[in-house]
Amino acid sequence: MTSRIGLVLILALPAVWARSADGLLDVVITPNNGMPALVKPGESFSITSKSEATFAIQNDLGTYPVAVEWAPLPGGRFRGTATVPDAAAPGAYAITASTGDKSDTTVRSVYVLSEFPESYSVAHVSDTHVGSGRHPRPSEAIVQDVFNAVNATGAAFCLVTGDVTENGEVEQYQNFVKLLDTCTLPTFVVSGNHDRKALNYENFFGPDAYYFWFGNDGYLGFDTKDFIVADDLSPQVNLLYPYRRAIKPARWAIGFSHRYEADMGMNAQLTLFVDDPLDHFFFGHWHREARAHEKEVPWNAPGGAVPYTVTPAAINGAMRVFKVDANAITPEPTQKVAAIE
Amino acid sequence: MWNFSLVLISVLAASGEVAFLAGTEQEDRCVHVLSVETGEVTRVGLGERDGAPVWSPEGDQIAFSAQYPDGLGIYVIHYPGGTPQLVPAIGTWNQYPRWSPDGSKLAFQVGGLLEASIEVFDVTKNASVRYGGEAKGLMRPVWEANDRLITVGIRGLPDELTSGLTLVTENNTEKTNRSSDAYTVWAVEPSAPLEAVAFESNDGGDREIIVYTARSGAVDVSNHAAADLNPVWSPDGQWIAFESFRGGTRGLYQVKPAQLLVKTIAADPGYNNWSPSWSPDMTQVAFITDRSGSPKLAIVDLASGETRLFDAIPGDHAAPAWRPKGK
């Protein structure tokens, strides 16, 4: 079914919340500010929703109703394909779902881009550990400095690879989302072991695994859980292979996750490092730089072993930028951008 | 939407028991046993990140891994009515338990990948010993005979890894020529009559199901451009159930290796089906499906194709294992 709403209807809507009042995802599951859509005017993006709501994207410059073609998903959810109007100006947009008298808005969920450059840089932040008291300076202040530094990089977007909270508490997620929303770049989040408390991560950010395109490059984010790393019993196995296949035509296929361990689940290893090896893999978790011998996964894959880059923890004031162009994926040195005392 | 469970519950005149995992997350995953006839579910595990349940050949015990203070331990529970008992082991990160054909021993993997080794718990001696001497890189053991294991042997240590089939006895390891060291194998499974061994391999460019017999050598029995995974032999050793992404989602298929005949068990482009386990009489297959939006136990009748979905059992489900008949 195709749905359209007009600008008049949008203006008539009651006051909207960013997500639900407690910060949890509400009607709109994806895109969200941890998994935004990157599109050019006239292009389409995918929506996962709890209902066949009417949708619009909006920012200070305008509000644009978006037409959505819906298909049902198992579990009572819906997947829609939405098209960004040609008139939408480049910039960050909130996505708003309206159903009956209810409205749900998630900010920084759609980024309209005029082009996808062939050469660009990406910021990598990991292990923000919001809510931790491990340093004299509050974790929120440290992480704010890190995101301020991210904003100054001129990167195309930012990967945030897990342990976003200290121990997965709802209040910590709420504070993390507030910090995340100070980022002026699109932010792509995956969970870490510290984020595992019931289904809090999923309630704030939705899918554990996903992929997206930036121009001709494919990025695949996945979950490594909290004890048995990238557990083979996880239904994530259903996703990794089709997602890897989906970005197979990419110029570069780049993976990102919270952690890499040599003994992580074999399905993830075989899918991403052996049978159809990624071109590069970014992660955190270690809270340190890689040592001299820690450069690539040890599998002897077709085309060579998968190189990896670990970025030290943001809670210790660190972040990294890597450059992507036609010739290479080039991690730059770690930047220390925040004091911890 | 029609209620799948209620419609089909009366169609299948099923019996038997299926062990499986249920939990909200890895942290509370617990072994349960379902009475297929009554639908009654009994919690038998620890709920401490329990691993896949493995029935003893007689069907009177279940082995599974679970978290304990030192790491991951192997537990055994007598069924019905027992309580989980920790298997004494040398290592502290133990998984993939597998019973010997006579039920007298339990092999398991200690550690992971580069450091992985094999221990065997002797039920009568109530003690575990290391198998394969000091060899490392031995994973996911299965029994080829009561005194001999087949493992996934990691080649090219420490940094040019592939894997192949490695035979392991108490004191020795022996690489086999059943697979090529140029590729990477996983999920090795011997047939019940112990005449053939099936395994996953990326020999051919993508993941395929390979069957090795002494007479025919290694044969690709699934042969598809999409990944084929997780071979599970039927109790009579004539068929292999396996998972494949050939339909766009993860689906269940079966192949008769002698004829290279592939049939669909349960596959749908709208959802995933995985983790097959044959009923002892081979008329049904238990599996996991996300057709209702989250992973749930289901049983399909192979003759009619009708499926019973156990979506009323709380939590996400995983790793079904049909209880064998025993003697």
XYZ file of C-alpha atoms in Angstrom:
668
model
C 0.000 0.000 0.000
C 1.203 3.510 -0.724
C 0.735 6.218 1.875
C 1.042 9.947 1.493
C 0.430 12.759 3.858
C 0.500 16.446 3.221
C 2.388 19.249 4.815
C -0.829 20.536 6.340
C -1.281 17.273 8.210
C 2.265 17.356 9.505
C 1.821 20.853 10.848
C -1.393 19.832 12.549
C 0.202 16.980 14.468
C 0.465 17.187 18.242
C 3.853 17.829 19.813
C 6.204 14.984 18.957
C 8.730 13.142 21.083
C 12.194 12.175 20.010
C 11.617 8.415 20.047
C 9.214 7.603 22.919
C 9.257 9.648 26.089
C 11.790 7.314 27.715
C 14.062 7.330 24.661
C 13.129 3.840 23.466
C 12.358 3.198 19.828
C 8.628 3.481 19.298
C 6.812 3.065 15.981
C 9.889 3.567 13.823
C 12.500 0.856 14.304
C 14.798 1.793 11.438
C 16.173 4.113 10.297
C 17.207 5.691 13.571
C 20.100 7.751 14.880
C 22.207 4.602 15.394
C 21.417 3.249 11.949
C 20.503 6.155 9.669
C 19.606 6.078 5.991
C 22.040 7.817 3.622
C 20.307 8.798 0.388
C 20.389 11.237 -2.468
C 17.246 13.179 -3.478
C 14.947 10.921 -5.455
C 16.466 7.756 -4.068
C 14.761 5.299 -1.776
C 15.553 3.892 1.653
C 14.147 1.117 3.809
C 11.891 1.623 6.843
C 11.094 -0.973 9.504
C 8.013 0.003 11.455
C 5.581 -1.407 13.984
C 2.702 -0.153 11.852
C 1.893 1.060 8.371
C 2.091 4.653 9.518
C 2.344 7.735 7.340
C 5.874 9.038 7.174
C 7.699 12.296 6.643
C 11.236 13.559 6.984
C 11.743 16.949 8.497
C 14.355 19.457 9.594
C 14.593 23.192 10.050
C 14.530 23.729 6.294
C 11.405 21.793 5.534
C 9.129 18.829 5.941
C 8.735 16.283 3.192
C 6.093 13.571 3.176
C 7.559 10.327 1.890
C 5.674 7.734 -0.092
C 6.095 4.234 1.326
C 5.506 0.854 -0.277
C 4.821 -1.636 2.534
C 5.358 -5.368 2.944
C 4.583 -7.362 6.093
C 7.404 -8.876 8.159
C 7.202 -11.876 10.514
C 6.202 -10.828 14.002
C 3.703 -8.179 12.991
C 6.189 -5.579 11.803
C 6.346 -3.955 8.401
C 9.094 -3.117 5.980
C 8.618 -0.147 3.749
C 10.492 1.363 0.871
C 10.381 5.137 1.062
C 11.449 7.588 -1.601
C 13.070 10.920 -0.738
C 11.491 13.770 -2.688
C 13.685 15.365 -5.353
C 13.163 18.705 -3.645
C 14.678 17.600 -0.338
C 17.773 19.677 0.366
C 20.939 17.946 1.563
C 21.149 17.661 5.334
C 20.105 15.675 8.387
C 16.433 14.879 8.830
C 14.275 13.448 11.565
C 11.865 10.751 10.507
C 8.310 11.062 11.745
C 5.689 8.342 11.762
C 2.068 9.272 12.298
C -0.665 6.792 13.031
C -4.043 7.799 14.381
C -3.418 10.429 17.042
C 0.098 9.183 17.737
C 3.305 10.599 16.336
C 6.827 9.227 16.686
C 9.927 11.164 15.696
C 13.511 9.950 15.670
C 16.073 12.624 14.963
C 19.161 12.252 12.734
C 17.640 9.234 11.026
C 17.829 10.245 7.366
C 20.743 12.061 5.746
C 20.120 13.467 2.310
C 23.412 13.799 0.463
C 24.076 15.588 -2.797
C 26.709 13.010 -3.716
C 28.750 10.112 -2.402
C 32.387 11.095 -2.877
C 34.857 8.553 -4.218
C 37.380 9.578 -1.558
C 36.252 10.262 1.983
C 37.111 9.682 5.618
C 35.270 7.855 8.402
C 35.481 8.479 12.145
C 35.708 5.436 14.396
C 34.691 5.659 18.050
C 34.459 2.676 20.365
C 33.913 1.880 24.052
C 32.324 5.099 25.247
C 31.224 3.322 28.463
C 28.715 6.023 29.337
C 27.881 5.754 33.032
C 31.230 4.433 34.123
C 33.117 6.008 36.983
C 36.496 4.765 35.960
C 38.071 8.231 35.636
C 37.921 11.370 37.784
C 36.191 13.157 34.915
C 32.594 12.084 34.259
C 32.179 9.698 31.369
C 29.619 12.010 29.762
C 32.141 14.877 29.643
C 34.840 12.692 28.136
C 32.524 11.289 25.497
C 31.176 14.763 24.690
C 34.733 15.864 23.929
C 35.197 12.837 21.710
C 32.050 13.564 19.718
C 33.079 17.235 19.465
C 36.346 16.027 17.960
C 34.459 13.713 15.605
C 32.437 16.704 14.413
C 35.670 18.515 13.595
C 37.095 15.731 11.438
C 35.043 16.431 8.338
C 34.390 12.697 8.079
C 31.485 11.403 6.052
C 30.065 9.447 8.978
C 31.035 7.842 12.288
C 31.131 4.185 13.318
C 30.472 3.595 17.046
C 31.476 0.043 17.846
C 29.922 -0.953 21.112
C 30.261 -0.786 24.835
C 28.363 2.432 24.440
C 27.214 2.007 28.055
C 28.973 0.791 31.173
C 26.506 -1.975 31.929
C 23.486 -1.634 29.672
C 21.201 0.273 32.049
C 18.333 2.236 30.507
C 19.526 5.513 32.022
C 22.981 4.952 30.518
C 21.438 4.380 27.096
C 19.382 7.534 27.493
C 22.525 9.518 28.278
C 24.408 7.914 25.426
C 21.672 8.823 22.956
C 21.816 12.448 24.139
C 25.565 12.492 23.515
C 25.172 10.724 20.181
C 22.746 13.393 19.062
C 25.410 16.076 19.498
C 27.216 14.426 16.605
C 26.708 16.284 13.368
C 27.682 13.275 11.255
C 25.586 10.192 10.581
C 26.331 7.674 13.352
C 26.248 3.900 12.929
C 26.142 1.994 16.221
C 26.630 -1.673 17.109
C 26.439 -3.221 20.569
C 29.245 -4.442 22.811
C 29.496 -6.869 25.679
C 28.860 -4.134 28.259
C 25.635 -3.220 26.458
C 24.050 -6.599 27.057
C 21.300 -6.290 29.626
C 18.041 -7.973 28.671
C 17.017 -6.452 25.322
C 17.901 -2.866 26.202
C 20.203 -2.428 23.222
C 17.572 -3.656 20.771
C 14.956 -1.437 22.415
C 17.137 1.625 21.849
C 18.727 0.849 18.498
C 16.870 -2.035 16.842
C 18.754 -4.616 14.766
C 21.961 -6.208 16.055
C 23.299 -6.625 12.523
C 22.824 -4.537 9.404
C 24.599 -3.247 6.345
C 24.591 0.022 4.473
C 26.094 1.544 1.370
C 28.137 4.691 1.116
C 28.414 5.223 -2.611
C 30.160 2.179 -4.003
C 31.360 0.919 -0.609
C 29.480 -1.558 1.572
C 29.626 -1.550 5.370
C 28.468 -4.497 7.505
C 27.959 -4.115 11.266
C 27.297 -7.095 13.512
C 26.964 -8.122 17.142
C 29.524 -10.120 19.106
C 27.414 -10.613 22.264
C 28.964 -10.692 25.701
C 30.512 -14.035 26.708
C 30.507 -16.568 23.924
C 31.700 -14.208 21.201
C 29.613 -14.063 18.010
C 27.737 -17.126 19.200
C 26.909 -19.665 16.485
C 23.528 -20.334 18.123
C 22.453 -16.741 17.577
C 19.881 -16.029 14.866
C 22.385 -13.460 13.617
C 23.694 -16.360 11.511
C 20.560 -15.840 9.397
C 21.741 -12.350 8.532
C 25.501 -12.408 8.094
C 25.591 -14.475 4.920
C 22.867 -12.545 3.021
C 24.290 -9.237 4.214
C 27.777 -10.185 3.108
C 26.355 -11.294 -0.229
C 24.450 -8.026 -0.546
C 27.621 -5.949 -0.368
C 29.669 -8.338 -2.467
C 29.619 -5.979 -5.493
C 31.092 -3.185 -3.365
C 34.345 -1.448 -4.228
C 35.306 -2.074 -0.604
C 33.470 -4.358 1.831
C 34.190 -3.068 5.327
C 33.110 -4.805 8.543
C 32.651 -3.217 11.932
C 31.805 -4.782 15.259
C 32.663 -4.482 18.907
C 35.364 -7.076 19.075
C 37.457 -9.642 17.327
C 38.655 -12.806 19.036
C 40.435 -15.704 17.372
C 37.963 -18.087 19.011
C 34.789 -16.199 18.112
C 31.919 -18.120 16.563
C 32.940 -20.046 13.492
C 29.955 -19.068 11.394
C 30.885 -15.392 11.619
C 34.529 -16.220 10.920
C 33.802 -18.448 7.931
C 31.277 -16.005 6.455
C 33.292 -12.810 6.892
C 36.930 -13.881 7.015
C 37.190 -17.064 4.941
C 34.536 -17.748 2.307
C 33.942 -14.161 1.231
C 36.532 -12.156 3.139
C 35.932 -8.539 4.062
C 38.415 -5.976 2.796
C 38.931 -4.511 6.264
C 37.500 -4.988 9.745
C 37.236 -2.279 12.433
C 36.510 -2.962 16.086
C 37.254 -1.841 19.652
C 36.943 -3.720 22.949
C 40.642 -4.080 23.598
C 41.012 -0.495 24.928
C 44.488 -0.410 23.437
C 46.416 -0.222 20.222
C 47.067 -3.405 18.283
C 50.471 -4.904 18.940
C 52.987 -5.453 16.167
C 51.711 -8.912 15.255
C 48.022 -7.951 15.491
C 47.332 -6.871 11.926
C 45.007 -9.377 10.333
C 42.798 -12.336 11.085
C 44.819 -15.543 10.772
C 42.660 -17.282 8.147
C 44.275 -17.934 4.806
C 41.419 -16.524 2.751
C 41.174 -16.228 -1.023
C 42.806 -12.924 -1.895
C 44.638 -12.765 1.405
C 43.873 -12.474 5.097
C 41.459 -9.793 6.321
C 43.343 -6.822 7.796
C 41.895 -5.321 10.946
C 42.163 -2.120 12.929
C 41.372 -1.781 16.606
C 40.606 1.669 17.951
C 41.360 2.382 21.635
C 38.543 3.350 23.972
C 36.706 6.661 23.792
C 36.264 6.525 27.562
C 40.038 6.958 27.651
C 39.775 9.910 25.271
C 40.645 8.154 22.013
C 39.209 8.047 18.516
C 40.458 7.339 15.011
C 39.846 8.418 11.442
C 40.371 6.203 8.443
C 40.496 7.287 4.827
C 38.859 5.450 1.964
C 39.642 5.963 -1.690
C 39.930 3.948 -4.850
C 43.319 2.567 -3.874
C 43.119 1.724 -0.190
C 41.456 1.812 3.193
C 43.962 3.692 5.322
C 43.618 3.955 9.101
C 45.232 7.074 10.522
C 46.905 7.054 13.928
C 44.739 7.139 17.024
C 43.904 10.647 18.205
C 43.773 11.498 21.890
C 40.990 14.086 21.947
C 39.696 14.151 25.527
C 41.236 14.436 28.952
C 40.169 11.901 31.534
C 41.029 13.904 34.629
C -3.772 -14.308 10.374
C -4.711 -17.915 11.155
C -3.263 -19.596 14.182
C -0.638 -21.926 12.850
C -0.177 -23.901 16.069
C -3.823 -24.594 16.740
C -4.627 -25.620 13.218
C -1.815 -28.085 12.914
C -1.564 -29.448 16.415
C -4.257 -31.986 15.703
C -2.823 -33.033 12.367
C 0.416 -34.451 13.617
C 0.061 -37.599 15.672
C 3.563 -37.055 17.008
C 5.349 -38.537 19.967
C 8.802 -38.385 21.463
C 10.799 -35.685 23.187
C 12.931 -32.854 21.917
C 15.597 -31.095 23.972
C 16.176 -27.477 23.016
C 17.353 -24.128 24.324
C 15.023 -21.328 25.372
C 15.880 -17.907 26.738
C 15.624 -14.194 26.163
C 19.321 -13.738 25.590
C 22.555 -15.718 25.684
C 22.747 -14.960 29.421
C 19.571 -16.889 30.361
C 19.563 -19.561 27.683
C 18.526 -22.863 29.290
C 18.073 -26.489 28.209
C 14.431 -27.600 28.164
C 12.758 -30.821 27.030
C 9.483 -30.806 25.103
C 7.055 -33.714 25.115
C 5.937 -33.645 21.510
C 2.758 -35.527 22.354
C 1.506 -33.349 25.195
C 3.325 -30.093 24.498
C 4.561 -30.096 28.090
C 7.954 -28.423 28.556
C 10.397 -29.292 31.346
C 13.303 -27.043 32.282
C 16.335 -29.290 32.845
C 19.384 -27.055 32.324
C 21.082 -24.399 34.381
C 20.085 -21.246 32.534
C 23.724 -20.141 32.591
C 24.373 -19.569 28.910
C 23.577 -23.233 28.281
C 24.917 -24.635 25.022
C 23.288 -27.024 22.573
C 21.927 -30.176 24.286
C 23.359 -33.525 23.133
C 21.565 -36.772 24.013
C 23.475 -39.900 24.961
C 22.953 -42.815 22.557
C 20.505 -44.441 24.968
C 18.602 -41.209 25.404
C 18.945 -41.289 29.174
C 21.433 -38.411 29.588
C 21.917 -34.949 28.120
C 25.286 -33.200 27.862
C 25.596 -29.453 27.383
C 28.039 -26.642 28.057
C 27.226 -23.875 30.506
C 28.951 -20.996 32.217
C 30.597 -21.735 35.539
C 32.976 -19.660 37.665
C 36.071 -20.710 35.726
C 34.596 -20.310 32.251
C 32.532 -22.837 30.308
C 31.992 -26.309 31.780
C 30.432 -29.467 30.411
C 27.420 -30.684 32.375
C 25.594 -34.000 32.206
C 22.072 -34.557 33.419
C 20.280 -37.879 33.721
C 16.880 -37.628 32.112
C 14.279 -37.613 33.412
C 14.651 -36.447 36.957
C 18.372 -35.750 37.292
C 20.228 -32.586 38.173
C 23.110 -31.205 36.103
C 26.510 -32.517 37.175
C 29.732 -30.771 36.161
C 32.088 -33.061 34.258
C 35.579 -32.979 35.779
C 37.903 -31.477 33.190
C 41.421 -30.188 32.833
C 40.487 -27.205 30.709
C 38.199 -24.363 31.714
C 36.615 -23.338 28.404
C 34.856 -26.472 27.228
C 32.213 -26.877 24.541
C 30.843 -29.123 21.768
C 30.299 -32.275 23.898
C 29.714 -35.480 21.948
C 28.950 -38.985 23.261
C 30.839 -42.026 22.012
C 28.695 -44.591 20.153
C 28.605 -46.854 23.225
C 27.862 -43.959 25.567
C 30.879 -44.659 27.752
C 32.792 -41.488 26.894
C 32.121 -37.843 26.267
C 34.516 -35.867 24.062
C 34.624 -32.086 24.046
C 36.670 -29.182 22.754
C 38.848 -27.237 25.183
C 39.758 -23.652 24.331
C 39.340 -22.053 20.951
C 40.892 -22.127 17.481
C 44.665 -21.712 17.848
C 44.768 -23.220 21.339
C 41.931 -25.705 20.930
C 42.508 -29.248 22.172
C 40.401 -32.285 22.931
C 39.494 -33.901 26.230
C 37.524 -37.090 26.769
C 35.487 -37.789 29.891
C 35.325 -41.465 30.802
C 31.968 -42.050 32.454
C 33.042 -45.187 34.333
C 36.237 -43.588 35.679
C 34.594 -40.211 36.334
C 37.692 -38.492 34.942
C 38.767 -36.644 31.834
C 41.990 -37.116 29.910
C 43.485 -35.133 27.082
C 43.327 -36.783 23.653
C 45.732 -36.243 20.773
C 48.894 -35.797 22.815
C 50.006 -32.185 22.932
C 48.438 -31.263 19.594
C 46.599 -27.965 19.321
C 44.136 -26.615 16.813
C 41.728 -29.527 17.241
C 38.080 -28.502 17.272
C 34.542 -29.878 17.469
C 35.231 -33.606 18.027
C 32.894 -36.343 16.837
C 33.329 -40.081 17.263
C 34.274 -42.267 14.328
C 34.567 -45.305 16.600
C 34.544 -45.858 20.351
C 38.277 -45.194 20.521
C 38.756 -42.694 17.727
C 37.589 -39.163 17.023
C 37.354 -37.024 13.918
C 38.036 -33.373 14.583
C 38.289 -30.161 12.634
C 42.066 -29.855 12.557
C 43.413 -26.342 12.128
C 46.241 -26.242 9.588
C 48.747 -23.489 8.929
C 49.237 -22.419 12.550
C 49.639 -19.714 13.628
C 48.657 -17.275 10.879
C 47.810 -18.983 7.587
C 44.908 -21.016 8.769
C 42.810 -23.513 6.900
C 41.197 -26.609 8.358
C 40.858 -30.268 7.513
C 39.770 -33.563 9.000
C 42.126 -34.881 11.668
C 41.814 -38.267 13.361
C 42.483 -38.195 17.094
C 43.106 -41.038 19.512
C 44.232 -40.760 23.093
C 47.891 -40.425 22.179
C 48.017 -39.506 18.504
C 46.692 -37.268 15.791
C 46.671 -38.031 12.098
C 45.799 -35.695 9.263
C 43.547 -37.373 6.739
C 43.286 -36.964 2.988
C 39.485 -36.784 3.223
C 39.642 -33.035 2.713
C 42.124 -30.706 1.074
C 44.292 -28.532 3.291
C 43.742 -25.720 0.820
C 40.177 -25.231 2.066
C 38.382 -24.715 5.342
C 36.076 -27.373 6.732
C 33.632 -27.248 9.617
C 30.666 -29.147 11.087
C 32.058 -32.639 10.607
C 29.419 -35.334 11.122
C 29.889 -39.115 10.753
C 26.909 -41.150 9.572
C 25.287 -43.399 12.149
C 26.585 -46.650 10.593
C 30.010 -44.894 10.640
C 30.548 -45.560 6.958
C 30.667 -41.984 5.755
C 31.493 -38.540 7.047
C 29.827 -35.296 5.998
C 31.265 -31.836 6.503
C 31.089 -28.244 5.327
C 33.861 -27.004 3.061
C 34.526 -23.975 0.897
C 36.029 -26.308 -1.688
C 34.440 -25.051 -4.884
C 34.344 -21.383 -3.971
C 31.456 -21.304 -1.538
C 30.355 -23.412 1.412
C 29.161 -26.866 0.330
C 28.248 -30.161 1.979
C 30.916 -32.740 1.206
C 30.545 -36.461 1.904
C 33.588 -38.673 2.138
C 33.476 -42.436 1.829
C 36.404 -44.790 1.342
C 34.892 -45.997 -1.918
C 33.943 -42.686 -3.551
C 36.277 -40.237 -1.901
C 35.060 -36.679 -1.270
C 31.895 -35.735 -3.167
C 30.082 -32.384 -3.155
C 26.517 -33.506 -2.469
C 24.799 -30.130 -2.149
C 26.485 -28.169 -4.955
C 24.849 -24.762 -5.104
C 26.087 -21.220 -5.611
C 24.629 -20.238 -2.225
C 26.108 -21.422 1.069
C 25.131 -24.886 2.344
C 25.726 -25.541 6.052
C 25.322 -27.821 9.029
C 24.881 -31.401 7.744
C 22.848 -33.729 9.998
C 22.594 -37.404 9.077
C 19.297 -39.253 9.302
C 19.383 -42.109 11.828
C 19.651 -44.705 9.051
C 22.543 -42.876 7.372
C 20.701 -42.553 4.055
C 19.873 -38.835 4.085
C 21.513 -35.638 5.229
C 19.465 -32.679 6.387
C 21.279 -29.400 5.885
C 20.777 -25.657 5.832
C 21.124 -23.586 2.689
C 20.658 -19.984 1.626
C 19.730 -21.122 -1.901
C 16.191 -19.779 -1.478
C 17.397 -16.342 -0.352
C 16.797 -17.098 3.326
C 18.184 -19.845 5.538
C 16.149 -22.948 4.722
C 16.175 -26.680 5.394
C 16.850 -29.266 2.736
C 17.756 -32.938 2.592
C 20.000 -34.798 0.220
C 20.464 -38.489 -0.421
C 24.199 -38.661 -1.028
C 24.013 -41.900 -2.981
C 21.802 -40.238 -5.591
C 22.657 -36.522 -5.140
C 18.919 -36.015 -4.751
C 18.057 -32.750 -2.969
C 14.573 -32.153 -1.520
C 13.172 -29.244 0.429
C 12.249 -29.847 4.059
C 11.175 -26.345 5.074
C 12.140 -23.170 3.232
C 10.381 -19.885 2.567
C 11.662 -16.604 1.098
C 9.901 -14.684 3.875
C 11.605 -16.222 6.907
C 14.398 -18.544 8.054
C 14.425 -22.206 9.129
C 17.501 -23.828 10.663
C 19.036 -26.360 13.110
C 17.431 -29.595 11.874
C 17.131 -32.695 14.078
C 15.632 -35.947 12.777
C 13.034 -37.870 14.741
C 14.215 -41.431 15.506
C 11.744 -42.877 12.991
C 12.797 -40.271 10.384
C 9.198 -39.191 9.747
C 9.698 -35.731 11.226
C 12.340 -33.057 11.633
C 12.504 -30.599 14.513
C 13.987 -27.219 13.697
C 13.978 -23.533 14.549
C 12.001 -20.999 12.561
C 11.530 -17.236 12.782
C 8.255 -17.255 10.838
C 6.482 -15.673 13.822
C 9.139 -12.978 14.181
C 11.447 -14.633 16.706
C 13.239 -17.998 16.787
C 10.796 -20.749 17.802
C 10.843 -24.520 17.843
C 8.875 -26.253 15.096
C 8.361 -29.809 13.867
C 7.612 -30.704 10.267
C 6.067 -33.955 9.122
C 8.129 -35.004 6.145
C 5.344 -36.889 4.365
C 2.706 -34.183 4.520
C 4.890 -31.103 4.909
C 2.643 -29.942 7.746
C 4.346 -28.018 10.493
C 3.640 -27.631 14.194
C 4.953 -24.375 15.677
C 5.656 -24.159 19.383
C 5.450 -20.398 19.575
C 3.662 -20.351 22.925
C 6.829 -21.509 24.718
C 8.463 -18.330 26.082
C 11.783 -16.992 24.864
C 13.876 -17.456 21.768
C 14.573 -21.099 20.952
C 17.687 -22.810 19.580
C 19.434 -26.136 18.978
C 16.669 -28.778 19.025
C 17.805 -32.378 19.566
C 15.371 -35.243 19.248
C 15.699 -37.851 22.010
C 16.936 -41.137 20.540
C 14.977 -44.313 21.161
C 17.822 -46.160 22.800
C 17.772 -49.915 22.910
